[in-house]
Coordinates of C-alpha atoms in Angstrom, one line a residue:
Chain A
M142 CA -8.9 -7.3 -30.0
A143 CA -8.1 -10.7 -29.0
I144 CA -5.4 -11.5 -26.4
T145 CA -3.4 -15.1 -26.9
V146 CA -2.2 -16.1 -23.7
V147 CA 0.5 -19.0 -22.6
G148 CA 0.9 -20.4 -19.6
S149 CA -0.2 -23.0 -17.0
V150 CA -3.5 -24.6 -16.4
A151 CA -3.6 -26.4 -13.5
F152 CA -5.2 -28.2 -10.4
D153 CA -4.3 -26.2 -6.8
S154 CA -4.6 -27.9 -3.3
I155 CA -5.0 -24.6 -1.1
E156 CA -4.9 -24.1 2.4
T157 CA -5.8 -20.5 3.8
P158 CA -7.0 -19.7 7.3
A159 CA -10.5 -19.7 5.9
G160 CA -10.2 -23.5 5.2
R161 CA -9.1 -26.0 2.7
R162 CA -10.0 -26.7 -1.1
E163 CA -8.6 -30.1 -3.2
R164 CA -7.7 -29.8 -6.8
C165 CA -9.4 -26.6 -7.5
L166 CA -9.0 -25.4 -11.2
G167 CA -5.9 -23.2 -11.4
G168 CA -2.9 -21.9 -13.2
A169 CA -1.8 -18.5 -14.2
A170 CA -3.3 -19.2 -17.6
T171 CA -6.4 -20.2 -16.3
Y172 CA -7.2 -17.2 -13.9
F173 CA -5.4 -14.6 -16.6
S174 CA -8.2 -15.8 -19.2
L175 CA -11.1 -16.0 -17.1
S176 CA -10.5 -12.4 -15.6
A177 CA -9.5 -11.1 -19.3
S178 CA -12.6 -12.6 -20.5
F179 CA -14.6 -9.8 -19.1
F180 CA -13.2 -7.6 -21.6
T181 CA -12.2 -9.1 -25.0
Q182 CA -11.7 -12.2 -26.5
V183 CA -8.8 -14.5 -25.1
R184 CA -7.0 -17.3 -26.5
V185 CA -5.1 -20.1 -24.6
I186 CA -1.9 -21.9 -25.2
A187 CA -1.2 -24.7 -22.5
V188 CA -0.9 -28.2 -21.9
V189 CA -3.4 -30.5 -19.6
G190 CA -3.4 -34.0 -18.7
E191 CA -6.1 -36.9 -18.7
D192 CA -7.7 -35.5 -15.3
F193 CA -8.8 -32.0 -17.1
G194 CA -12.3 -33.0 -17.7
A195 CA -15.7 -31.7 -18.6
A196 CA -15.8 -29.6 -15.6
Q197 CA -12.9 -27.5 -16.5
Q198 CA -13.3 -27.2 -19.9
A199 CA -16.9 -26.1 -18.9
A200 CA -15.2 -23.2 -17.0
F201 CA -13.4 -22.1 -20.0
D202 CA -16.6 -22.4 -22.2
A203 CA -18.7 -20.7 -20.1
R204 CA -16.7 -17.4 -21.0
K205 CA -16.2 -18.1 -24.3
I206 CA -12.4 -18.6 -23.9
D207 CA -11.0 -20.3 -27.3
T208 CA -9.0 -23.5 -25.9
Q209 CA -8.0 -25.1 -29.3
G210 CA -4.6 -24.1 -28.1
I211 CA -4.8 -26.1 -25.0
E212 CA -3.1 -29.5 -25.6
H213 CA -4.2 -32.7 -24.1
A214 CA -1.5 -35.1 -23.3
S215 CA -1.2 -38.4 -21.5
G216 CA -0.2 -38.1 -17.5
K217 CA -1.2 -35.4 -15.3
S218 CA -2.0 -31.7 -15.4
F219 CA 0.5 -29.3 -13.5
F220 CA -0.5 -29.7 -9.7
W221 CA 0.4 -26.9 -6.9
E222 CA -0.4 -27.3 -3.4
G223 CA -0.1 -24.5 -1.2
S224 CA -1.0 -22.5 2.0
Y225 CA -1.5 -19.1 3.4
L226 CA -1.8 -19.7 7.2
E227 CA 0.7 -17.6 8.4
N228 CA 0.9 -14.7 6.1
L229 CA -2.1 -14.3 3.3
N230 CA 0.1 -11.8 1.4
E231 CA 2.7 -15.1 0.7
A232 CA 2.1 -18.3 -0.5
K233 CA 4.2 -21.7 1.6
T234 CA 4.5 -23.9 -1.6
H235 CA 4.2 -27.6 -0.2
T236 CA 4.3 -29.4 -4.0
T237 CA 5.1 -28.5 -7.3
D238 CA 4.5 -31.5 -9.5
L239 CA 5.2 -30.1 -13.2
N240 CA 3.5 -33.4 -14.7
V241 CA 2.7 -32.9 -18.5
F242 CA 3.7 -29.3 -18.1
G243 CA 7.8 -30.8 -17.5
A244 CA 7.4 -31.3 -21.1
F245 CA 5.4 -28.8 -22.5
Q246 CA 6.3 -27.4 -26.1
P247 CA 3.8 -24.3 -27.0
K248 CA 2.2 -25.0 -30.4
I249 CA 0.3 -21.9 -32.0
P250 CA -3.1 -22.7 -33.6
D251 CA -3.2 -21.1 -37.0
A252 CA -6.5 -19.1 -35.6
Y253 CA -4.5 -17.4 -33.0
R254 CA -2.2 -15.9 -35.6
D255 CA -3.8 -12.6 -35.8
S256 CA -4.0 -12.2 -31.9
E257 CA -2.7 -8.5 -31.6
F258 CA -2.2 -9.0 -27.6
L259 CA 0.0 -11.5 -26.5
F260 CA 0.5 -12.3 -22.5
L261 CA 3.5 -14.5 -21.4
A262 CA 2.1 -15.7 -18.0
N263 CA 4.8 -16.9 -15.5
I264 CA 6.4 -19.8 -16.7
D265 CA 10.2 -20.8 -18.0
P266 CA 11.5 -17.6 -19.7
V267 CA 12.9 -20.2 -22.2
L268 CA 8.8 -21.1 -23.1
Q269 CA 8.0 -17.5 -23.0
R270 CA 10.7 -16.5 -25.6
R271 CA 9.8 -19.1 -28.0
V272 CA 5.9 -17.9 -28.1
R273 CA 7.1 -14.5 -28.4
E274 CA 9.2 -15.3 -31.2
A275 CA 6.6 -17.2 -32.9
M276 CA 4.3 -14.1 -32.5
P277 CA 6.1 -11.4 -33.9
D278 CA 3.6 -9.0 -35.5
V279 CA 1.8 -8.9 -32.1
K280 CA 0.8 -4.9 -31.3
L281 CA 1.2 -5.3 -27.4
V282 CA 3.5 -8.3 -25.7
A283 CA 3.2 -8.3 -21.7
G284 CA 4.3 -10.9 -19.3
D285 CA 4.6 -11.8 -15.7
T286 CA 7.4 -13.8 -14.2
M287 CA 8.4 -15.1 -10.3
N288 CA 11.6 -15.3 -7.8
Y289 CA 12.3 -18.7 -9.0
W290 CA 13.2 -17.6 -12.7
I291 CA 14.9 -14.1 -11.4
K292 CA 17.1 -16.1 -9.2
D293 CA 17.9 -19.5 -11.0
H294 CA 17.4 -18.4 -14.8
R295 CA 18.5 -15.0 -15.3
P296 CA 20.0 -14.8 -18.5
A297 CA 17.2 -16.5 -20.2
L298 CA 14.8 -14.1 -18.2
L299 CA 16.6 -11.0 -19.6
E300 CA 16.3 -12.2 -23.0
V301 CA 12.5 -12.3 -22.4
L302 CA 12.6 -8.7 -20.8
R303 CA 14.0 -7.1 -23.7
G304 CA 11.2 -8.5 -25.9
L305 CA 8.3 -7.3 -23.3
D306 CA 6.4 -4.0 -23.8
I307 CA 4.9 -4.4 -20.3
L308 CA 6.5 -6.3 -16.9
L309 CA 3.8 -7.0 -14.4
I310 CA 5.6 -8.5 -10.8
N311 CA 5.3 -7.3 -7.2
D312 CA 7.4 -5.1 -5.1
T313 CA 9.5 -8.2 -3.8
E314 CA 10.1 -9.6 -7.5
T315 CA 11.1 -5.7 -8.4
K316 CA 13.5 -5.2 -6.0
M317 CA 14.8 -9.0 -6.2
L318 CA 15.2 -8.5 -10.0
A319 CA 17.1 -5.5 -9.8
A320 CA 18.8 -5.9 -6.7
N321 CA 17.8 -3.0 -5.1
T322 CA 15.4 -2.4 -1.9
N323 CA 14.1 1.2 -3.0
L324 CA 11.4 0.4 -5.0
V325 CA 11.7 3.5 -7.4
Q326 CA 15.2 2.9 -8.2
A327 CA 14.4 -1.0 -8.5
A328 CA 11.8 0.2 -11.1
R329 CA 14.1 2.5 -13.2
A330 CA 16.9 -0.6 -13.1
V331 CA 13.7 -3.1 -14.5
L332 CA 12.6 -0.6 -17.4
D333 CA 16.3 -0.2 -18.5
M334 CA 16.1 -4.1 -19.0
G335 CA 13.5 -3.7 -21.7
P336 CA 10.0 -3.0 -20.8
R337 CA 8.6 0.0 -21.8
M338 CA 6.2 -0.1 -18.7
L339 CA 6.3 -1.9 -15.3
V340 CA 3.1 -2.7 -13.2
V341 CA 4.3 -3.4 -9.6
K342 CA 1.5 -5.4 -7.6
H343 CA 1.5 -4.3 -4.0
G344 CA -1.1 -6.7 -2.8
E345 CA -3.8 -5.3 -0.6
Y346 CA -2.6 -1.8 -1.2
G347 CA -3.0 -1.9 -5.1
A348 CA -0.1 -1.5 -7.9
T349 CA 1.8 1.4 -9.2
A350 CA 2.6 1.8 -12.8
F351 CA 6.1 3.1 -13.8
Y352 CA 6.9 3.9 -17.2
G353 CA 10.7 4.0 -19.4
R354 CA 11.8 7.3 -21.0
D355 CA 9.9 6.4 -24.4
G356 CA 6.9 5.3 -21.7
I357 CA 3.5 4.5 -23.0
G358 CA 1.5 6.0 -20.3
A359 CA 4.1 8.9 -19.2
R360 CA 3.3 9.9 -15.5
T361 CA 3.8 7.2 -12.5
F362 CA 0.2 6.1 -11.6
R363 CA -1.0 4.4 -8.4
A364 CA -4.1 2.5 -8.5
P365 CA -5.4 1.5 -5.0
A366 CA -7.0 -1.5 -3.8
L367 CA -10.2 -1.6 -1.5
P368 CA -9.7 -2.9 1.7
L369 CA -11.4 -6.2 1.8
E370 CA -13.4 -7.4 4.6
E371 CA -12.6 -11.3 3.9
V372 CA -9.6 -12.5 2.3
V373 CA -10.6 -16.4 1.6
D374 CA -7.8 -17.2 -0.8
P375 CA -5.1 -15.0 -2.2
T376 CA -4.2 -17.8 -5.2
G377 CA -4.5 -16.2 -8.5
A378 CA -5.1 -12.5 -7.3
G379 CA -1.7 -11.4 -9.4
D380 CA -3.0 -13.2 -12.6
S381 CA -6.5 -11.5 -12.4
F382 CA -4.8 -8.3 -12.0
A383 CA -3.0 -9.0 -15.2
G384 CA -6.5 -10.3 -16.9
G385 CA -8.5 -6.9 -16.1
F386 CA -5.6 -4.8 -17.0
F387 CA -4.5 -6.7 -20.1
G388 CA -8.2 -7.4 -20.9
Y389 CA -9.6 -3.8 -20.7
L390 CA -6.5 -2.4 -22.7
A391 CA -7.4 -4.9 -25.6
S392 CA -10.8 -3.6 -25.4
Q393 CA -9.8 0.0 -26.4
K394 CA -9.5 1.5 -29.8
E395 CA -6.6 3.7 -28.6
L396 CA -4.2 3.2 -26.3
T397 CA -3.9 6.5 -24.5
P398 CA -2.1 7.1 -21.0
G399 CA -6.1 7.4 -19.5
A400 CA -6.5 4.0 -21.0
F401 CA -3.5 2.7 -18.9
R402 CA -4.7 4.3 -16.1
R403 CA -8.3 3.0 -16.1
A404 CA -6.6 -0.5 -17.1
M405 CA -4.7 -0.5 -13.7
F406 CA -8.1 0.4 -12.0
Y407 CA -9.6 -3.0 -13.6
G408 CA -6.7 -4.9 -12.8
S409 CA -7.0 -4.1 -9.3
V410 CA -10.6 -4.7 -9.3
M411 CA -10.3 -8.0 -10.9
G412 CA -7.5 -8.9 -8.4
S413 CA -10.0 -8.0 -5.5
F414 CA -12.8 -10.2 -6.8
A415 CA -10.4 -13.3 -7.1
V416 CA -9.6 -13.3 -3.4
E417 CA -13.2 -13.5 -2.3
E418 CA -13.8 -17.2 -2.7
F419 CA -11.3 -20.4 -3.0
G420 CA -9.7 -21.1 -6.7
T421 CA -11.5 -19.2 -9.9
A422 CA -15.0 -19.7 -7.9
R423 CA -15.8 -15.8 -7.7
I424 CA -13.8 -15.0 -11.1
E425 CA -16.2 -17.9 -12.7
K426 CA -19.7 -16.3 -11.7
L427 CA -18.4 -12.6 -11.9
T428 CA -21.1 -9.9 -14.1
R429 CA -19.5 -7.1 -15.9
E430 CA -22.0 -5.0 -13.7
E431 CA -20.5 -6.0 -10.6
I432 CA -17.3 -5.3 -12.0
D433 CA -18.1 -1.8 -13.0
T434 CA -19.8 -1.2 -9.7
R435 CA -16.5 -2.2 -7.8
F436 CA -14.5 0.1 -10.4
S437 CA -16.7 3.0 -9.1
Q438 CA -16.2 2.6 -5.7
F439 CA -12.3 2.2 -6.3
R440 CA -12.2 5.3 -7.9
E441 CA -14.4 6.8 -4.9
L442 CA -12.0 5.3 -2.7
T443 CA -9.1 7.9 -3.6
H444 CA -11.2 10.5 -5.4
L445 CA -10.9 13.9 -3.5
D446 CA -13.7 16.0 -4.8
Chain B
M68 CA -8.0 27.3 15.0
A69 CA -5.4 26.2 17.5
I70 CA -3.8 22.9 18.2
T71 CA -2.6 22.1 21.5
V72 CA -0.5 19.0 21.3
V73 CA 0.9 16.9 24.4
G74 CA 3.9 14.5 23.3
S75 CA 7.6 14.0 23.6
V76 CA 10.4 16.4 22.7
A77 CA 13.6 14.7 22.4
F78 CA 16.9 14.0 21.0
D79 CA 17.2 11.1 18.5
S80 CA 20.4 9.4 17.5
I81 CA 19.6 7.5 14.2
E82 CA 21.3 4.6 11.9
T83 CA 19.5 4.3 8.5
P84 CA 20.8 2.7 5.2
A85 CA 21.9 6.5 4.0
G86 CA 23.9 7.1 7.4
R87 CA 24.0 8.0 11.0
R88 CA 23.3 11.0 12.7
E89 CA 23.7 12.1 16.5
R90 CA 21.3 13.7 18.7
C91 CA 18.8 15.4 16.3
L92 CA 15.9 17.3 17.6
G93 CA 13.4 14.7 17.8
G94 CA 10.0 13.6 19.6
A95 CA 6.4 12.8 18.3
A96 CA 5.3 16.5 19.5
T97 CA 8.3 18.1 18.0
Y98 CA 7.4 16.4 14.7
F99 CA 3.7 16.8 14.9
S100 CA 4.4 20.4 15.7
L101 CA 6.8 21.6 12.8
S102 CA 4.2 19.5 10.4
A103 CA 0.9 21.3 11.6
S104 CA 2.6 24.6 11.9
F105 CA 2.5 24.9 8.2
F106 CA -1.5 24.9 8.5
T107 CA -2.6 26.7 12.0
Q108 CA -1.1 27.7 15.1
V109 CA 0.4 25.1 17.0
R110 CA 1.2 25.2 21.1
V111 CA 3.2 22.3 22.9
I112 CA 3.3 20.6 26.4
A113 CA 6.0 18.8 26.7
V114 CA 8.8 18.7 29.2
V115 CA 12.8 19.0 28.3
G116 CA 15.9 18.8 30.1
E117 CA 19.1 21.0 30.4
D118 CA 20.3 19.9 26.6
F119 CA 17.7 21.5 25.4
G120 CA 19.2 24.6 24.1
A121 CA 19.1 27.7 21.9
A122 CA 19.2 25.7 18.9
Q123 CA 16.5 23.4 19.6
Q124 CA 14.1 26.3 20.6
A125 CA 14.8 28.3 17.3
A126 CA 13.4 25.4 15.5
F127 CA 10.0 25.9 17.0
D128 CA 10.5 29.7 16.9
A129 CA 10.9 29.5 13.3
R130 CA 7.6 28.1 12.5
K131 CA 5.7 30.1 15.4
I132 CA 5.2 27.3 17.2
D133 CA 3.9 28.2 21.0
T134 CA 6.4 26.6 23.6
Q135 CA 5.6 28.2 26.7
G136 CA 3.8 24.7 27.5
I137 CA 7.4 23.2 27.1
E138 CA 8.6 22.8 30.9
H139 CA 12.5 22.6 31.7
A140 CA 13.5 20.6 34.2
S141 CA 16.7 19.6 35.4
G142 CA 18.3 16.3 34.1
K143 CA 18.4 15.3 30.3
S144 CA 15.6 15.4 27.6
F145 CA 14.0 11.9 26.7
F146 CA 16.7 10.4 24.3
W147 CA 16.2 7.5 21.9
E148 CA 18.3 5.9 19.6
G149 CA 17.1 3.4 16.9
S150 CA 18.3 1.5 13.6
Y151 CA 16.6 1.0 10.2
L152 CA 19.4 -1.3 8.5
E153 CA 17.3 -3.9 7.6
N154 CA 14.0 -2.6 7.2
L155 CA 13.1 1.0 6.3
N156 CA 9.6 0.4 7.5
E157 CA 10.3 -0.4 11.2
A158 CA 13.0 0.8 13.6
K159 CA 15.3 -1.5 15.8
T160 CA 15.2 0.4 19.2
H161 CA 18.6 0.5 20.7
T162 CA 18.1 2.9 23.6
T163 CA 15.2 4.5 25.4
D164 CA 16.5 6.8 28.4
L165 CA 13.2 8.5 29.4
N166 CA 15.4 11.1 31.4
V167 CA 13.1 14.0 32.7
F168 CA 10.4 12.6 30.6
G169 CA 10.1 9.8 33.4
A170 CA 8.5 12.0 36.0
F171 CA 6.5 14.5 33.5
Q172 CA 3.2 15.7 35.0
P173 CA 1.6 17.6 32.1
K174 CA 0.7 21.3 32.7
I175 CA -1.3 23.5 30.4
P176 CA -1.1 26.8 30.1
D177 CA -4.0 29.2 30.6
A178 CA -3.2 30.3 27.1
Y179 CA -3.7 26.9 25.7
R180 CA -7.3 26.9 27.2
D181 CA -9.1 28.0 24.2
S182 CA -7.5 25.7 22.0
E183 CA -10.2 24.0 20.0
F184 CA -8.1 21.3 18.7
L185 CA -6.3 18.6 20.8
F186 CA -3.5 16.0 19.6
L187 CA -2.3 13.1 22.5
A188 CA 0.8 12.0 20.7
N189 CA 2.2 9.0 21.6
I190 CA 2.8 8.8 25.1
D191 CA 1.9 7.3 28.6
P192 CA -2.1 6.7 28.0
V193 CA -2.4 7.8 31.8
L194 CA -1.0 11.3 30.7
Q195 CA -2.9 11.3 27.3
R196 CA -6.1 10.8 29.5
R197 CA -5.4 13.4 31.9
V198 CA -4.7 16.3 29.5
R199 CA -7.4 14.9 27.6
E200 CA -9.9 15.5 30.9
A201 CA -8.1 18.6 31.5
M202 CA -9.3 20.1 28.1
P203 CA -12.9 19.1 28.1
D204 CA -14.1 21.7 25.9
V205 CA -12.0 21.0 22.7
K206 CA -13.9 20.4 19.3
L207 CA -11.7 17.3 17.9
V208 CA -9.6 15.1 19.7
A209 CA -7.1 13.1 18.0
G210 CA -4.3 10.7 19.4
D211 CA -1.4 8.2 18.8
T212 CA -0.3 5.2 20.5
M213 CA 2.1 2.3 20.0
N214 CA 2.9 -1.5 20.2
Y215 CA 4.1 -0.9 23.9
W216 CA 1.0 1.0 25.2
I217 CA -1.3 -1.4 23.4
K218 CA 0.4 -5.1 25.0
D219 CA 1.3 -3.7 28.4
H220 CA -1.1 -0.9 29.3
R221 CA -4.4 -1.7 27.8
P222 CA -6.8 -0.6 30.4
A223 CA -5.2 2.8 30.4
L224 CA -5.2 2.9 26.5
L225 CA -9.0 1.9 26.6
E226 CA -10.2 4.8 28.6
V227 CA -8.0 7.1 26.3
L228 CA -9.8 5.5 23.2
R229 CA -13.3 6.4 24.6
G230 CA -12.4 10.2 24.7
L231 CA -10.9 10.0 21.3
D232 CA -12.4 11.4 18.0
I233 CA -9.9 10.3 15.8
L234 CA -7.3 7.5 16.5
L235 CA -4.0 7.5 14.1
I236 CA -2.0 4.2 14.0
N237 CA -0.1 2.0 11.7
D238 CA -1.3 -1.8 10.4
T239 CA 0.6 -3.5 12.7
E240 CA -1.0 -1.4 15.4
T241 CA -4.5 -1.7 14.2
K242 CA -4.3 -5.5 14.1
M243 CA -2.8 -6.0 17.6
L244 CA -5.2 -3.7 19.3
A245 CA -8.2 -5.8 17.9
A246 CA -6.2 -9.1 17.9
N247 CA -7.6 -9.5 14.3
T248 CA -5.1 -10.0 11.4
N249 CA -7.8 -8.9 8.8
L250 CA -7.6 -4.6 8.6
V251 CA -11.0 -4.2 7.9
Q252 CA -12.4 -6.3 10.3
A253 CA -9.7 -4.9 12.6
A254 CA -10.6 -1.6 11.9
R255 CA -14.4 -2.0 12.9
A256 CA -13.3 -3.5 15.9
V257 CA -11.0 -0.3 16.9
L258 CA -13.7 1.8 16.2
D259 CA -16.3 -0.1 18.4
M260 CA -13.7 1.3 21.2
G261 CA -14.5 4.5 20.9
P262 CA -12.8 6.7 18.0
R263 CA -15.4 7.8 15.5
M264 CA -12.7 7.9 12.8
L265 CA -9.5 5.2 12.5
V266 CA -6.8 6.4 10.1
V267 CA -4.5 3.5 9.5
K268 CA -1.0 4.6 8.2
H269 CA 0.5 2.2 5.8
G270 CA 3.8 3.5 5.1
E271 CA 5.0 4.0 2.0
Y272 CA 1.6 2.7 0.7
G273 CA -0.8 6.0 2.2
A274 CA -3.0 5.8 4.6
T275 CA -7.0 4.3 5.0
A276 CA -9.5 6.4 6.9
F277 CA -12.2 4.2 8.4
Y278 CA -15.6 5.3 9.8
G279 CA -17.7 4.4 12.6
R280 CA -21.4 4.3 12.5
D281 CA -21.8 7.8 13.3
G282 CA -18.9 8.5 11.2
I283 CA -17.2 12.0 10.5
G284 CA -16.3 11.4 6.9
A285 CA -18.7 8.6 5.8
R286 CA -16.9 6.5 3.4
T287 CA -13.8 4.5 3.5
F288 CA -11.0 6.3 2.0
R289 CA -7.6 5.8 0.9
A290 CA -4.9 8.6 0.4
P291 CA -1.8 7.2 -1.5
A292 CA 1.8 7.9 -1.1
L293 CA 4.1 8.8 -3.7
P294 CA 6.6 5.9 -4.0
L295 CA 9.9 7.7 -3.2
E296 CA 13.4 7.5 -4.9
E297 CA 15.0 7.8 -1.5
V298 CA 14.0 7.2 2.0
V299 CA 16.7 8.9 3.9
D300 CA 15.1 8.5 7.7
P301 CA 12.0 7.4 8.3
T302 CA 11.8 8.9 11.8
G303 CA 8.6 10.8 12.4
A304 CA 7.1 10.1 9.5
G305 CA 3.9 9.0 11.3
D306 CA 4.0 11.9 13.5
S307 CA 4.6 14.2 10.4
F308 CA 1.6 12.6 8.8
A309 CA -0.4 13.2 12.0
G310 CA 0.6 17.0 11.7
G311 CA -0.5 17.7 8.0
F312 CA -3.8 16.0 8.8
F313 CA -4.6 17.4 12.0
G314 CA -3.2 21.0 11.0
Y315 CA -5.2 20.7 7.6
L316 CA -8.4 20.0 9.6
A317 CA -7.7 22.6 12.3
S318 CA -7.2 25.2 9.2
Q319 CA -10.7 24.6 8.1
K320 CA -13.7 26.6 9.0
E321 CA -16.2 23.4 8.6
L322 CA -15.1 19.9 8.9
T323 CA -17.1 18.4 5.7
P324 CA -16.4 14.9 4.7
G325 CA -14.1 16.7 1.8
A326 CA -12.2 18.4 4.4
F327 CA -11.4 14.7 5.9
R328 CA -10.5 13.7 2.7
R329 CA -8.1 16.7 1.8
A330 CA -6.4 16.1 5.2
M331 CA -5.8 12.4 4.3
F332 CA -3.7 13.9 1.5
Y333 CA -1.9 16.4 3.3
G334 CA -1.3 14.1 6.0
S335 CA 0.2 11.9 3.4
V336 CA 2.4 15.0 1.9
M337 CA 4.1 15.8 5.2
G338 CA 5.2 12.0 5.9
S339 CA 6.5 12.0 2.2
F340 CA 8.5 15.2 3.2
A341 CA 9.7 13.9 6.7
V342 CA 11.9 11.0 5.5
E343 CA 13.8 12.7 2.6
E344 CA 16.4 14.0 5.0
F345 CA 17.6 12.9 8.8
G346 CA 15.4 14.2 11.7
T347 CA 13.4 17.5 11.3
A348 CA 15.8 18.8 8.5
R349 CA 13.6 18.2 5.7
I350 CA 10.3 19.5 7.4
E351 CA 12.0 22.5 9.3
K352 CA 12.8 24.3 5.5
L353 CA 9.7 23.4 3.8
T354 CA 7.6 26.0 2.4
R355 CA 3.8 26.1 2.0
E356 CA 4.2 26.2 -2.0
E357 CA 6.3 22.9 -1.6
I358 CA 3.6 21.4 0.0
D359 CA 0.7 22.5 -2.5
T360 CA 2.7 21.2 -5.0
R361 CA 3.2 17.8 -3.9
F362 CA -0.5 17.8 -2.7
S363 CA -1.1 18.3 -6.7
Q364 CA 1.4 15.3 -7.4
F365 CA -0.3 13.3 -5.1
R366 CA -4.0 13.9 -6.3
E367 CA -2.2 13.3 -10.1
L368 CA -0.9 9.8 -8.9
T369 CA -4.6 8.1 -8.4
H370 CA -6.7 10.8 -10.8
L371 CA -8.1 8.6 -13.4
D372 CA -9.3 11.4 -16.2

């Protein structure tokens, strides 16, 4: 079943201990779409500027991603510059130029209306809510957010959370959102805010799924991550996780508890590929066979017998 | 098969967000012994002062731990005071009084000589090496160390590593020992220093086993930890992990790769109990049934099907 995703399509300049790259194709919706496209049809809602050219479009086309919802505006695309020199787990942001994204008004193409899955990538919760309300008939809605919205746009974010089935955030964001430093207690508080499922991403340690009382997958579940020999660029790992997770769910006929557990593993798998090269390079050239091989490795990693 | 452990038996004063306790029974050899005693016979080599009385002795006796190798010296026992107010994952040490431990010369009782398993808890590597050399016929030797020895006693520590089968340390210690911030690369470097297996403890995220070329368990393996609702006191979690891990191995007829994987889970289980109450309180009153119930929960936690 098709996923519609709304979020940023951007250019990123990134510095890590492995080197520096200028103006890679980036943005949460980009990583999410590329990752989810290995599992299902993906449709993007975003805005780009005049600097978004044939090379960038080709990355989406190669993965058969529907981009008719990407609006082309005059001006420059969203630009982010960041580094991970001291800590590979946390980006230090040097520049955030919203550019055409500053006046973004998401428009949903008619052809997207029958999407059964909706992903609200990390953008202004006011926009997330608008898209959510414009697609009331979707079967499952997941979303992401970040510290900036949690700290300074809490009321708008809380309204988004009430309309979410699944929230995917990291440890720090979970604890910040709940104002509680114990992960389990914080997770329960976040589930009380609306989502039926909370996926907490732990970076190199995998991710944990927590469920609310009417929970989808019932028991708390942890997907491990493979310890990686080399992390070249952590940018987009979380969005790639979300793409693998939600893309796999959308590919399933029935959303059983087992499907949610496997989705957690596929999320972890896609996140682990994302960091192996700068920007989207590794995800762009992945094959489904590589994905399934790593899925088996991850299963082996914690399998007792 | 019996395990001999050498290490500290101490009194700890501990402050955590859950409260404060004065002079709990503590020390690496204590946590290790109590934890391992659920799986096999344990024999302790340590030194205590006149403040070690009937109440402390009773904790060992209740678990049928052989304490004839605990020397009683005149003076006070090792005393540690620490807090975890800002970060539950890392203790802030306020006081370390070696007391009778400062002149500790490990003596191995004759009755310990047939131990097939030896655990060198975190003490001066010069003493670890002396005990290791005095027990050349053991079947499997594991050990622990800490940042202090890694930084300031490196040559002595490297000699200990050459005589170890298994080293159990945490992420920070692994990276510090290898002078490499990538865990997988650091693990390989540490394995090149001597141990055939390296167990890296990740606190609330579980632990990973890495193997050298002639590795015992072959493939990298990660044991998850259960996300805990309440961490009362992290003191001794690592030593309790080591006790569960090594105790389980010592209880096995054959050291198969599967036995090492299950040992990782039992380590994780014992670490998770240790933090539920102050000091050794939770471990002291555990039952084997509770241990096996949690083992099943941990297995479920990452089990796909």
